[in-house]
PDB file of C-alpha atoms in Angstrom:
ATOM      1  CA  MET A  27     -61.745 -20.495 -15.483  1.00 60.00           C
ATOM      2  CA  LYS A  28     -58.014 -20.936 -14.792  1.00 53.00           C
ATOM      3  CA  ALA A  29     -58.752 -22.319 -11.324  1.00 54.00           C
ATOM      4  CA  LYS A  30     -61.169 -24.911 -12.782  1.00 54.00           C
ATOM      5  CA  LEU A  31     -58.587 -25.970 -15.385  1.00 45.00           C
ATOM      6  CA  LEU A  32     -55.895 -26.228 -12.724  1.00 46.00           C
ATOM      7  CA  THR A  33     -58.197 -28.284 -10.493  1.00 47.00           C
ATOM      8  CA  LEU A  34     -59.068 -30.566 -13.423  1.00 45.00           C
ATOM      9  CA  ALA A  35     -55.383 -30.994 -14.312  1.00 43.00           C
ATOM     10  CA  PHE A  36     -54.515 -31.778 -10.695  1.00 46.00           C
ATOM     11  CA  LEU A  37     -57.334 -34.326 -10.387  1.00 43.00           C
ATOM     12  CA  THR A  38     -56.325 -35.982 -13.653  1.00 43.00           C
ATOM     13  CA  LEU A  39     -52.733 -36.205 -12.457  1.00 42.00           C
ATOM     14  CA  ALA A  40     -53.779 -37.600  -9.069  1.00 42.00           C
ATOM     15  CA  VAL A  41     -56.035 -40.259 -10.637  1.00 41.00           C
ATOM     16  CA  SER A  42     -53.445 -41.293 -13.238  1.00 42.00           C
ATOM     17  CA  SER A  43     -50.679 -41.648 -10.625  1.00 41.00           C
ATOM     18  CA  LEU A  44     -53.052 -43.745  -8.493  1.00 41.00           C
ATOM     19  CA  THR A  45     -53.757 -45.957 -11.524  1.00 40.00           C
ATOM     20  CA  VAL A  46     -50.036 -46.387 -12.254  1.00 40.00           C
ATOM     21  CA  SER A  47     -49.233 -47.432  -8.673  1.00 38.00           C
ATOM     22  CA  THR A  48     -52.102 -49.949  -8.761  1.00 38.00           C
ATOM     23  CA  VAL A  49     -50.760 -51.466 -11.983  1.00 41.00           C
ATOM     24  CA  VAL A  50     -47.234 -51.644 -10.536  1.00 42.00           C
ATOM     25  CA  ALA A  51     -48.547 -53.302  -7.363  1.00 43.00           C
ATOM     26  CA  GLN A  52     -50.331 -55.956  -9.420  1.00 48.00           C
ATOM     27  CA  ALA A  53     -47.223 -56.585 -11.539  1.00 71.00           C
ATOM     28  CA  LYS A  54     -45.141 -57.654  -8.527  1.00 90.00           C
ATOM     29  CA  LEU A  55     -44.748 -61.400  -8.056  1.00 94.00           C
ATOM     30  CA  THR A  56     -47.051 -62.571  -5.227  1.00 95.00           C
ATOM     31  CA  ASN A  57     -48.763 -65.715  -3.941  1.00 95.00           C
ATOM     32  CA  GLN A  58     -51.655 -64.759  -6.241  1.00 95.00           C
ATOM     33  CA  SER A  59     -49.425 -64.882  -9.334  1.00 95.00           C
ATOM     34  CA  LYS A  60     -50.427 -67.624 -11.767  1.00 97.00           C
ATOM     35  CA  LEU A  61     -48.078 -70.311 -13.038  1.00 97.00           C
ATOM     36  CA  PHE A  62     -48.058 -70.617 -16.819  1.00 95.00           C
ATOM     37  CA  ILE A  63     -46.508 -73.298 -18.991  1.00 97.00           C
ATOM     38  CA  ASN A  64     -43.617 -70.881 -19.623  1.00 97.00           C
ATOM     39  CA  GLY A  65     -43.383 -68.793 -16.447  1.00 97.00           C
ATOM     40  CA  VAL A  66     -45.137 -67.274 -13.451  1.00 97.00           C
ATOM     41  CA  GLY A  67     -46.694 -63.827 -13.121  1.00 96.00           C
ATOM     42  CA  ARG A  68     -44.752 -61.586 -15.524  1.00 96.00           C
ATOM     43  CA  VAL A  69     -41.573 -63.712 -15.355  1.00 97.00           C
ATOM     44  CA  ARG A  70     -41.038 -65.799 -18.490  1.00 98.00           C
ATOM     45  CA  VAL A  71     -38.749 -68.637 -19.448  1.00 98.00           C
ATOM     46  CA  GLY A  72     -35.959 -67.214 -21.595  1.00 98.00           C
ATOM     47  CA  MET A  73     -35.474 -64.028 -19.553  1.00 98.00           C
ATOM     48  CA  THR A  74     -32.091 -63.213 -18.019  1.00 97.00           C
ATOM     49  CA  VAL A  75     -32.026 -63.065 -14.211  1.00 96.00           C
ATOM     50  CA  SER A  76     -32.003 -59.246 -14.285  1.00 96.00           C
ATOM     51  CA  GLN A  77     -34.971 -59.169 -16.715  1.00 97.00           C
ATOM     52  CA  ALA A  78     -36.813 -61.653 -14.470  1.00 97.00           C
ATOM     53  CA  ALA A  79     -36.090 -59.585 -11.335  1.00 96.00           C
ATOM     54  CA  LYS A  80     -37.441 -56.477 -13.065  1.00 96.00           C
ATOM     55  CA  ALA A  81     -40.567 -58.377 -14.214  1.00 96.00           C
ATOM     56  CA  ALA A  82     -41.020 -59.870 -10.728  1.00 96.00           C
ATOM     57  CA  GLY A  83     -40.659 -56.478  -9.063  1.00 96.00           C
ATOM     58  CA  THR A  84     -38.253 -57.972  -6.527  1.00 95.00           C
ATOM     59  CA  LYS A  85     -34.606 -58.929  -6.184  1.00 96.00           C
ATOM     60  CA  LEU A  86     -33.801 -62.561  -7.078  1.00 96.00           C
ATOM     61  CA  VAL A  87     -31.195 -64.165  -4.812  1.00 96.00           C
ATOM     62  CA  GLY A  88     -29.642 -67.599  -4.548  1.00 94.00           C
ATOM     63  CA  ASP A  89     -26.810 -69.719  -5.802  1.00 87.00           C
ATOM     64  CA  ALA A  90     -23.690 -68.168  -7.313  1.00 87.00           C
ATOM     65  CA  PRO A  91     -24.190 -67.822 -11.077  1.00 87.00           C
ATOM     66  CA  ASN A  92     -22.470 -70.403 -13.262  1.00 87.00           C
ATOM     67  CA  ASN A  93     -22.742 -71.400 -16.906  1.00 80.00           C
ATOM     68  CA  ASN A  94     -24.416 -74.754 -16.280  1.00 91.00           C
ATOM     69  CA  CYS A  95     -27.324 -74.615 -13.832  1.00 95.00           C
ATOM     70  CA  TYR A  96     -28.280 -72.765 -10.654  1.00 97.00           C
ATOM     71  CA  TYR A  97     -31.351 -71.513  -8.773  1.00 97.00           C
ATOM     72  CA  VAL A  98     -32.573 -68.062  -7.732  1.00 97.00           C
ATOM     73  CA  LYS A  99     -35.666 -67.098  -5.738  1.00 97.00           C
ATOM     74  CA  PRO A 100     -37.521 -63.927  -4.762  1.00 96.00           C
ATOM     75  CA  GLN A 101     -35.704 -62.192  -1.883  1.00 94.00           C
ATOM     76  CA  ASN A 102     -38.833 -61.949   0.298  1.00 90.00           C
ATOM     77  CA  GLN A 103     -42.133 -63.151  -1.165  1.00 90.00           C
ATOM     78  CA  PRO A 104     -43.473 -65.432  -2.462  1.00 95.00           C
ATOM     79  CA  LYS A 105     -41.811 -68.166  -0.418  1.00 95.00           C
ATOM     80  CA  ASN A 106     -41.065 -71.630  -1.823  1.00 96.00           C
ATOM     81  CA  LEU A 107     -40.904 -70.413  -5.417  1.00 97.00           C
ATOM     82  CA  SER A 108     -37.651 -70.732  -7.332  1.00 97.00           C
ATOM     83  CA  PHE A 109     -36.271 -70.287 -10.819  1.00 98.00           C
ATOM     84  CA  MET A 110     -33.807 -72.615 -12.521  1.00 98.00           C
ATOM     85  CA  VAL A 111     -31.235 -70.727 -14.582  1.00 97.00           C
ATOM     86  CA  THR A 112     -29.399 -72.484 -17.418  1.00 96.00           C
ATOM     87  CA  LYS A 113     -27.107 -70.782 -19.943  1.00 94.00           C
ATOM     88  CA  GLY A 114     -27.792 -67.477 -18.165  1.00 94.00           C
ATOM     89  CA  ARG A 115     -31.582 -67.584 -18.667  1.00 97.00           C
ATOM     90  CA  ILE A 116     -34.653 -68.687 -16.699  1.00 98.00           C
ATOM     91  CA  SER A 117     -35.528 -72.201 -17.883  1.00 98.00           C
ATOM     92  CA  ARG A 118     -38.050 -73.406 -15.301  1.00 98.00           C
ATOM     93  CA  VAL A 119     -40.167 -72.364 -12.308  1.00 98.00           C
ATOM     94  CA  ASP A 120     -40.496 -74.617  -9.222  1.00 98.00           C
ATOM     95  CA  VAL A 121     -43.311 -74.379  -6.653  1.00 98.00           C
ATOM     96  CA  ARG A 122     -42.738 -76.248  -3.379  1.00 97.00           C
ATOM     97  CA  GLN A 123     -44.719 -76.067  -0.117  1.00 95.00           C
ATOM     98  CA  ASN A 124     -46.704 -73.088  -1.393  1.00 95.00           C
ATOM     99  CA  THR A 125     -50.402 -73.949  -1.560  1.00 95.00           C
ATOM    100  CA  GLN A 126     -51.408 -70.458  -2.708  1.00 96.00           C
ATOM    101  CA  ILE A 127     -49.719 -70.306  -6.112  1.00 97.00           C
ATOM    102  CA  THR A 128     -51.878 -72.008  -8.729  1.00 97.00           C
ATOM    103  CA  THR A 129     -51.797 -72.672 -12.443  1.00 98.00           C
ATOM    104  CA  LEU A 130     -54.107 -70.676 -14.720  1.00 95.00           C
ATOM    105  CA  LYS A 131     -56.666 -73.475 -14.373  1.00 96.00           C
ATOM    106  CA  GLY A 132     -56.355 -73.435 -10.560  1.00 97.00           C
ATOM    107  CA  ALA A 133     -54.207 -76.563 -10.008  1.00 98.00           C
ATOM    108  CA  LYS A 134     -52.148 -76.426  -6.813  1.00 98.00           C
ATOM    109  CA  ILE A 135     -50.278 -78.394  -4.174  1.00 98.00           C
ATOM    110  CA  GLY A 136     -52.730 -80.638  -2.299  1.00 98.00           C
ATOM    111  CA  ASP A 137     -54.950 -81.344  -5.325  1.00 98.00           C
ATOM    112  CA  THR A 138     -55.722 -84.989  -6.015  1.00 98.00           C
ATOM    113  CA  GLU A 139     -54.421 -86.772  -9.097  1.00 98.00           C
ATOM    114  CA  ALA A 140     -58.045 -86.992 -10.292  1.00 98.00           C
ATOM    115  CA  GLN A 141     -58.463 -83.201  -9.974  1.00 98.00           C
ATOM    116  CA  ILE A 142     -55.355 -82.592 -12.102  1.00 98.00           C
ATOM    117  CA  LYS A 143     -56.551 -85.033 -14.769  1.00 98.00           C
ATOM    118  CA  SER A 144     -59.992 -83.387 -14.836  1.00 98.00           C
ATOM    119  CA  LEU A 145     -58.497 -79.875 -15.183  1.00 98.00           C
ATOM    120  CA  TYR A 146     -56.432 -81.013 -18.193  1.00 97.00           C
ATOM    121  CA  PRO A 147     -58.483 -83.769 -19.856  1.00 97.00           C
ATOM    122  CA  GLY A 148     -56.523 -85.867 -22.327  1.00 96.00           C
ATOM    123  CA  GLN A 149     -53.337 -83.843 -21.787  1.00 97.00           C
ATOM    124  CA  ILE A 150     -51.774 -85.552 -18.743  1.00 98.00           C
ATOM    125  CA  LYS A 151     -49.094 -88.211 -19.159  1.00 98.00           C
ATOM    126  CA  VAL A 152     -48.649 -90.311 -15.979  1.00 98.00           C
ATOM    127  CA  THR A 153     -45.255 -91.824 -15.196  1.00 98.00           C
ATOM    128  CA  PRO A 154     -43.880 -93.452 -12.003  1.00 98.00           C
ATOM    129  CA  HIS A 155     -42.047 -91.177  -9.539  1.00 97.00           C
ATOM    130  CA  LYS A 156     -38.314 -91.872  -9.400  1.00 96.00           C
ATOM    131  CA  TYR A 157     -38.045 -91.596  -5.589  1.00 95.00           C
ATOM    132  CA  VAL A 158     -41.540 -91.769  -4.048  1.00 96.00           C
ATOM    133  CA  GLN A 159     -43.050 -95.231  -3.827  1.00 96.00           C
ATOM    134  CA  ASP A 160     -46.535 -95.158  -5.453  1.00 97.00           C
ATOM    135  CA  GLY A 161     -45.880 -91.538  -6.459  1.00 98.00           C
ATOM    136  CA  HIS A 162     -46.276 -90.165  -9.976  1.00 98.00           C
ATOM    137  CA  TYR A 163     -45.271 -87.400 -12.322  1.00 98.00           C
ATOM    138  CA  LEU A 164     -48.387 -85.982 -13.981  1.00 98.00           C
ATOM    139  CA  THR A 165     -47.042 -84.134 -16.996  1.00 98.00           C
ATOM    140  CA  PHE A 166     -49.246 -81.642 -18.830  1.00 98.00           C
ATOM    141  CA  ILE A 167     -48.488 -81.777 -22.553  1.00 97.00           C
ATOM    142  CA  PRO A 168     -49.871 -78.812 -24.511  1.00 96.00           C
ATOM    143  CA  LYS A 169     -51.820 -79.284 -27.740  1.00 95.00           C
ATOM    144  CA  ASP A 170     -50.829 -75.859 -29.067  1.00 93.00           C
ATOM    145  CA  ARG A 171     -47.863 -76.176 -31.457  1.00 93.00           C
ATOM    146  CA  ALA A 172     -46.345 -72.907 -30.185  1.00 93.00           C
ATOM    147  CA  ASN A 173     -45.975 -74.473 -26.712  1.00 96.00           C
ATOM    148  CA  GLN A 174     -44.646 -77.920 -27.701  1.00 96.00           C
ATOM    149  CA  ASN A 175     -41.294 -77.309 -25.980  1.00 98.00           C
ATOM    150  CA  TYR A 176     -42.926 -76.537 -22.610  1.00 98.00           C
ATOM    151  CA  ARG A 177     -44.489 -78.671 -19.883  1.00 98.00           C
ATOM    152  CA  VAL A 178     -46.069 -78.447 -16.443  1.00 98.00           C
ATOM    153  CA  VAL A 179     -45.016 -81.339 -14.202  1.00 98.00           C
ATOM    154  CA  PHE A 180     -47.026 -82.171 -11.075  1.00 98.00           C
ATOM    155  CA  GLU A 181     -45.275 -84.493  -8.601  1.00 98.00           C
ATOM    156  CA  THR A 182     -47.540 -86.629  -6.407  1.00 98.00           C
ATOM    157  CA  ASP A 183     -47.299 -89.087  -3.531  1.00 98.00           C
ATOM    158  CA  GLY A 184     -49.716 -91.344  -5.414  1.00 97.00           C
ATOM    159  CA  LYS A 185     -52.747 -89.423  -4.189  1.00 98.00           C
ATOM    160  CA  ARG A 186     -52.047 -85.666  -4.016  1.00 98.00           C
ATOM    161  CA  VAL A 187     -49.776 -83.080  -5.637  1.00 98.00           C
ATOM    162  CA  THR A 188     -46.711 -82.449  -3.449  1.00 98.00           C
ATOM    163  CA  GLN A 189     -44.944 -79.928  -5.731  1.00 98.00           C
ATOM    164  CA  PHE A 190     -45.049 -78.745  -9.325  1.00 98.00           C
ATOM    165  CA  ARG A 191     -43.019 -76.937 -11.921  1.00 98.00           C
ATOM    166  CA  SER A 192     -43.215 -75.474 -15.398  1.00 98.00           C
ATOM    167  CA  GLY A 193     -40.695 -74.599 -18.041  1.00 98.00           C
ATOM    168  CA  LYS A 194     -38.936 -75.662 -21.179  1.00 98.00           C
ATOM    169  CA  LEU A 195     -37.668 -79.048 -22.268  1.00 98.00           C
ATOM    170  CA  PRO A 196     -35.409 -80.662 -21.212  1.00 97.00           C
ATOM    171  CA  GLU A 197     -34.943 -78.722 -17.922  1.00 97.00           C
ATOM    172  CA  VAL A 198     -38.566 -79.011 -16.763  1.00 98.00           C
ATOM    173  CA  GLU A 199     -38.169 -82.799 -16.701  1.00 97.00           C
ATOM    174  CA  PHE A 200     -34.898 -82.816 -14.700  1.00 96.00           C
ATOM    175  CA  VAL A 201     -35.958 -84.898 -11.678  1.00 95.00           C
ATOM    176  CA  GLU A 202     -33.118 -83.677  -9.472  1.00 93.00           C
ATOM    177  CA  GLY A 203     -33.110 -80.026 -10.510  1.00 94.00           C
ATOM    178  CA  CYS A 204     -29.537 -78.875 -11.116  1.00 93.00           C
ATOM    179  CA  SER A 205     -27.952 -81.916  -9.435  1.00 84.00           C
TER     180      SER A 205
END
C-alpha cells in the first residue's frame, strides 16, 4: 500500500512539474506572442522595465534609462520588437521587420491596407504618412470605453503594412519615437 501511495505521489509530482514548465515556456515572449492594444504577450503598458522583463521571461536591454523617453528590447528573441519607456514605464510596443508577430485578429507586416480595414471594420482612421509618399497611418480606434486611451497604429507604404505599434496616447502616435 505504501509503495502504491509513494508511486502515486511521485507521478503526481512529475506531472505537475511538467505542467508548470509548459506554462512557463508559453509565458515567455516569442514570435508567437500576440500584440494587444495595450501590450504584447504578458507585457503590458504601464509596467516598469523590471516588471516587463519578468513578464517577458527575458532580459530587456537598450538605451540608458532617462526620465523622458528611451527604448528597450528583448535581449535575444523576438527580434525587431521594442518597448518605448516614458516616465519609467512601458508606454508602447513597436514591431518592425518581424512578420511573425501578429495582433489578436492576425494583422501583421505585409498585410494590405484592405486586409487591415476588413479585420477592424469601421474602426480604422486613415491619415497621410509624414515621411512616405503615398503611405498612410491606419489607426485602430477601440469602441470599448475602457480602452479609449490606447491605439494600434499600422504604418503603410500606400499598399502594405511596413511596421506597426500599440500603446497609450499620446506616445503611440509619436511618429519619430523618442526623437
